[in-house]
Coordinates of C-alpha atoms in Angstrom, one line a residue:
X30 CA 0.0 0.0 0.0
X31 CA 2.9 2.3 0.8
X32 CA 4.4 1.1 -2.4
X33 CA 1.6 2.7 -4.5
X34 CA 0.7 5.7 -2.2
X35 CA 4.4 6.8 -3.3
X36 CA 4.4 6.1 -7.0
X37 CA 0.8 7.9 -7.0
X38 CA 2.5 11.1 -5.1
X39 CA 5.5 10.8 -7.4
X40 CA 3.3 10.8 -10.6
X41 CA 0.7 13.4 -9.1
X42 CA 4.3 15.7 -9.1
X43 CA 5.3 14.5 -12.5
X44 CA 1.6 15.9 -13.5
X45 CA 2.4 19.6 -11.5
X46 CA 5.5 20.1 -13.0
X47 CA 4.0 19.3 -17.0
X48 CA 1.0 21.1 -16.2
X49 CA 3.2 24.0 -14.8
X50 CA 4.7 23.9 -18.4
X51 CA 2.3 25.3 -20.4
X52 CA -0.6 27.8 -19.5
X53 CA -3.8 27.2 -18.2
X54 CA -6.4 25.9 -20.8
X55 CA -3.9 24.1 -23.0
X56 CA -3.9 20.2 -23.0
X57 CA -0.8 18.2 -22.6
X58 CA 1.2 17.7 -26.0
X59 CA 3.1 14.5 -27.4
X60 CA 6.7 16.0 -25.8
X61 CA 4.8 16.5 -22.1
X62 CA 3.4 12.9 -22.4
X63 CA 6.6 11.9 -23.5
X64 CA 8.1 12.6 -20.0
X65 CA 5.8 11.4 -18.2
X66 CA 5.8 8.0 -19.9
X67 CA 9.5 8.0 -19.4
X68 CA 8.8 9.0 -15.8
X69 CA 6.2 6.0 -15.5
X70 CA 8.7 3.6 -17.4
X71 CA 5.7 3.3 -20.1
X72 CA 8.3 2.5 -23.0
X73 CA 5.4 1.2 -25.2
X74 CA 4.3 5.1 -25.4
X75 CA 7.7 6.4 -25.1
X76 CA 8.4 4.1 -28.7
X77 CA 5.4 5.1 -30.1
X78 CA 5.9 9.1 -29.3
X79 CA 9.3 9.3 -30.3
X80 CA 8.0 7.9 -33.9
X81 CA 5.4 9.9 -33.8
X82 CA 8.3 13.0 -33.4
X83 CA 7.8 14.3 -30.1
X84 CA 10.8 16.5 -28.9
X85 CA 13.4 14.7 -26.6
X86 CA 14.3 18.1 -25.4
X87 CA 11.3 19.7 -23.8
X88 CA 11.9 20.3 -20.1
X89 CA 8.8 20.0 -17.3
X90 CA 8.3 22.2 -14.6
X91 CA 11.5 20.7 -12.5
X92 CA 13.7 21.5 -15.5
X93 CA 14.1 17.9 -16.2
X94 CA 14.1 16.4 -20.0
X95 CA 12.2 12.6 -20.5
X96 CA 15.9 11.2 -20.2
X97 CA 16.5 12.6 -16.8
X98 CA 12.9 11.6 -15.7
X99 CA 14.0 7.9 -16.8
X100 CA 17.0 8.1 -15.0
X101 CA 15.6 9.5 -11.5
X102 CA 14.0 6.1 -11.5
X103 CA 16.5 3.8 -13.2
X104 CA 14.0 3.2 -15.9
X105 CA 16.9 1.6 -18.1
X106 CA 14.8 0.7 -21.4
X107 CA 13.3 4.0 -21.4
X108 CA 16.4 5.9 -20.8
X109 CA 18.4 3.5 -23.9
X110 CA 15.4 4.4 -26.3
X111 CA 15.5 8.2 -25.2
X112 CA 19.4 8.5 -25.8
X113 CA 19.6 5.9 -29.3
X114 CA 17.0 8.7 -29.8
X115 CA 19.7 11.6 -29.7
X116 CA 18.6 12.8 -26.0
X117 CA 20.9 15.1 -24.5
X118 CA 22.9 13.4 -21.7
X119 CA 24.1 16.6 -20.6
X120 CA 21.0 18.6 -20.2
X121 CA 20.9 19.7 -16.8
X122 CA 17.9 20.3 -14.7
X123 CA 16.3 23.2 -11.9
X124 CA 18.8 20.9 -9.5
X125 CA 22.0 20.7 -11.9
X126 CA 21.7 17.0 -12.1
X127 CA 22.0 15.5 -15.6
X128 CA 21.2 12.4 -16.9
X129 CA 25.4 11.6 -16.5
X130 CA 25.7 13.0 -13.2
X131 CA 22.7 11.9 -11.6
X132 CA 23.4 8.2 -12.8
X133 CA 26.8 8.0 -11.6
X134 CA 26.0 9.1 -8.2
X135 CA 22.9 7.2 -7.8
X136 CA 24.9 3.9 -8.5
X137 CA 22.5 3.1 -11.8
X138 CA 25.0 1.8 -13.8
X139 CA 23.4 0.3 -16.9
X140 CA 22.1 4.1 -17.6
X141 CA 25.8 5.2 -16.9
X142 CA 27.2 2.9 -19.3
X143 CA 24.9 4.2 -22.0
X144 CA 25.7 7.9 -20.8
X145 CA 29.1 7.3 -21.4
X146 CA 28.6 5.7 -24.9
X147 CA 27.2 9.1 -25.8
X148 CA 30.2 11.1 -25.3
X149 CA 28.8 13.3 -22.4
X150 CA 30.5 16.7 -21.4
X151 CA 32.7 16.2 -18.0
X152 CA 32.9 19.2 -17.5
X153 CA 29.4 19.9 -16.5
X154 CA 29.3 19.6 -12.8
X155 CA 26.8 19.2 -10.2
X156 CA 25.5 21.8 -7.7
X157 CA 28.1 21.2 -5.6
X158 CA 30.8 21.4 -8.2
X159 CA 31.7 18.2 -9.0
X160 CA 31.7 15.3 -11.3
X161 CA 29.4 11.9 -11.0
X162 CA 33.0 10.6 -10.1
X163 CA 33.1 12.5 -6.7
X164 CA 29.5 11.2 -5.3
X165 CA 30.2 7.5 -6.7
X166 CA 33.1 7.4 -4.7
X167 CA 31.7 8.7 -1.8
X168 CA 28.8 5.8 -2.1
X169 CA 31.1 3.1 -2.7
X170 CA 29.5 2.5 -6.2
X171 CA 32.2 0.4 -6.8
X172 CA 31.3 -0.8 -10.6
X173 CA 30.1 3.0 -11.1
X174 CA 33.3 4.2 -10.3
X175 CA 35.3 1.2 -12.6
X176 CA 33.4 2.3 -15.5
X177 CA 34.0 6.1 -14.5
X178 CA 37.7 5.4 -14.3
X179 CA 37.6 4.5 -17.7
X180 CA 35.9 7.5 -19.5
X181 CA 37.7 11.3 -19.8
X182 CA 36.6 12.2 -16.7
X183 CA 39.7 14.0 -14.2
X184 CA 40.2 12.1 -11.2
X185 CA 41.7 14.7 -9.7
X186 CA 38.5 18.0 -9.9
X187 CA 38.0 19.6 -6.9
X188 CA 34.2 20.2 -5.9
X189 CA 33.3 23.2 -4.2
X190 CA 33.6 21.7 -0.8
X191 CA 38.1 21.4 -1.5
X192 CA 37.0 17.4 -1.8
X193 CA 38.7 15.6 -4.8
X194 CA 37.1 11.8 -4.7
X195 CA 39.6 10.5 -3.1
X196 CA 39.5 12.5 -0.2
X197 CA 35.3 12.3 -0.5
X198 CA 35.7 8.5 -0.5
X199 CA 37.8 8.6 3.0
X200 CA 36.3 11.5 4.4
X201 CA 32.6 10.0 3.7
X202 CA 32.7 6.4 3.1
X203 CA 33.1 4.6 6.1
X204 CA 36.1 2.7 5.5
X205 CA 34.6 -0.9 4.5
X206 CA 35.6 -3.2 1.6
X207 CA 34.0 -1.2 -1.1
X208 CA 35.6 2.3 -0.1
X209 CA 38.9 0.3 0.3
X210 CA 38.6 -1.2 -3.3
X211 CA 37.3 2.6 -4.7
X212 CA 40.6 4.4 -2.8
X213 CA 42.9 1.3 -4.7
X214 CA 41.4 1.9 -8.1
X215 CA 41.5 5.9 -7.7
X216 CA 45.2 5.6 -7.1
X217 CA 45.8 2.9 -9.7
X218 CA 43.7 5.6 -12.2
X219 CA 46.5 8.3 -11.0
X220 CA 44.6 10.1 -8.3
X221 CA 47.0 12.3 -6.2
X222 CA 47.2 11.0 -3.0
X223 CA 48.6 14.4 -1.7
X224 CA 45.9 17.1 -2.6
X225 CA 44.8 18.4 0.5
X226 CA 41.4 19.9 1.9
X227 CA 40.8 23.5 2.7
X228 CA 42.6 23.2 5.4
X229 CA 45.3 21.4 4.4
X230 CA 44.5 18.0 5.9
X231 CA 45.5 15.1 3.4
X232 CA 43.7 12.0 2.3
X233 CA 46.6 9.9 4.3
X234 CA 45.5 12.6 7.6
X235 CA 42.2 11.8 7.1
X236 CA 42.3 8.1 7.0
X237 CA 44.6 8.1 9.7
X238 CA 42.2 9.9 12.0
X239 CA 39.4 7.4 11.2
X240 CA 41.2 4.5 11.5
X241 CA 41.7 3.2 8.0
X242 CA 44.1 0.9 8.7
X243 CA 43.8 -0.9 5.4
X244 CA 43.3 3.2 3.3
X245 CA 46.4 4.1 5.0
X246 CA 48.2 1.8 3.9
X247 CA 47.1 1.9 0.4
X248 CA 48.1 5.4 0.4
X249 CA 51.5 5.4 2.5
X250 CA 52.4 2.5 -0.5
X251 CA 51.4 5.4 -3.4
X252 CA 53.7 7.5 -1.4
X253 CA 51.1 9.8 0.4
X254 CA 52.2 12.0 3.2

């Protein structure tokens, strides 16, 4: 029952945002209902709109394209159709998020790998000024962060916190298995180990102070001080 009492709230604000769109009087066109069906994970009506021509880069009341509505719900098929479509993987919404960055730090991985596969801009950032590398890290998305890893994106941009994804991956993981295997790869990827926060604490400080035993010493062996 909760189940359904949410995805009726989250389609009821699906329905404010389109209707927000476009003035009063006016009934909902093919590129509203497009976003919406991509928001519902309706891919029948998302394949039957797109040949019909609706437009993949009309926005809804949160800013958000039909990709980016897919994608804040993992809707994988509907977000592959949308982007072999020519969706924009870059457009951003009201929040910043894109369907790249939002993807990456949400751990949705199958939608990341078909981000990637479009050639996305990285250097659009989120509203805290960093990349979908930098929150994936933090999560411990660890097969998020592989496929990261192996795109354009710099392992080394500093968000508007001072944070670099290392340091957000010591500082905010909580040292386990997966934030152990995320701080090995971000070194192996050429991370440096000694760019400091703000106030001039380093990853190897931080790790240190939380007890990393196993993050120190992946560090102190990549020559961290």
């Amino acid at each position: 029952m909760n189940q359904v009492r949410t995805s009726m709230i989250a389609v009821t604000m699906v329905l404010i945002g389109l209707a927000a769109s476009h003035g009063p009087g006016e009934t909902m066109s093919d590129n509203q209902r497009l976003i919406l069906a991509a928001d519902e994970n309706d891919t029948a009506t998302v394949r039957r709109l797109l040949k019909a021509g609706a437009n993949i880069y009309v926005r809804d009341g949160q800013g958000r394209t039909a990709l980016l509505a897919a994608t804040s719900h993992n809707h994988v098929e509907s977000a592959r159709l949308l982007i072999e479509a020519g969706a924009d993987v870059n457009a951003q919404d009201k929040k910043l998020d894109s369907p790249l960055l939002l993807s990456g730090a949400s751990g949705y991985l199958e939608i990341l790998t078909l981000a990637l596969k479009a050639k996305p801009n990285f250097k659009i950032y989120n509203r805290f000024g960093g990349t979908a590398l930098i929150p994936a890290c933090e999560r411990g998305h660890v097969e998020v962060v592989r496929a990261l890893l192996n795109s354009d994106v710099d392992v080394n941009h500093v968000n508007n916190l001072g944070w670099t994804a290392l340091l957000e991956a010591i500082i905010l993981g909580d040292g386990g298995p997966r934030h152990q295997e995320i701080v090995r790869m971000l070194v192996a990827a050429g991370a440096s180990v000694n760019i400091p926060d703000r106030e001039s604490v380093t990853p190897l400080q931080h790790a240190r102070q939380k007890g990393y035993r196993e993050i120190v010493g992946a560090l102190e062996a990549a020559g961290a001080r």
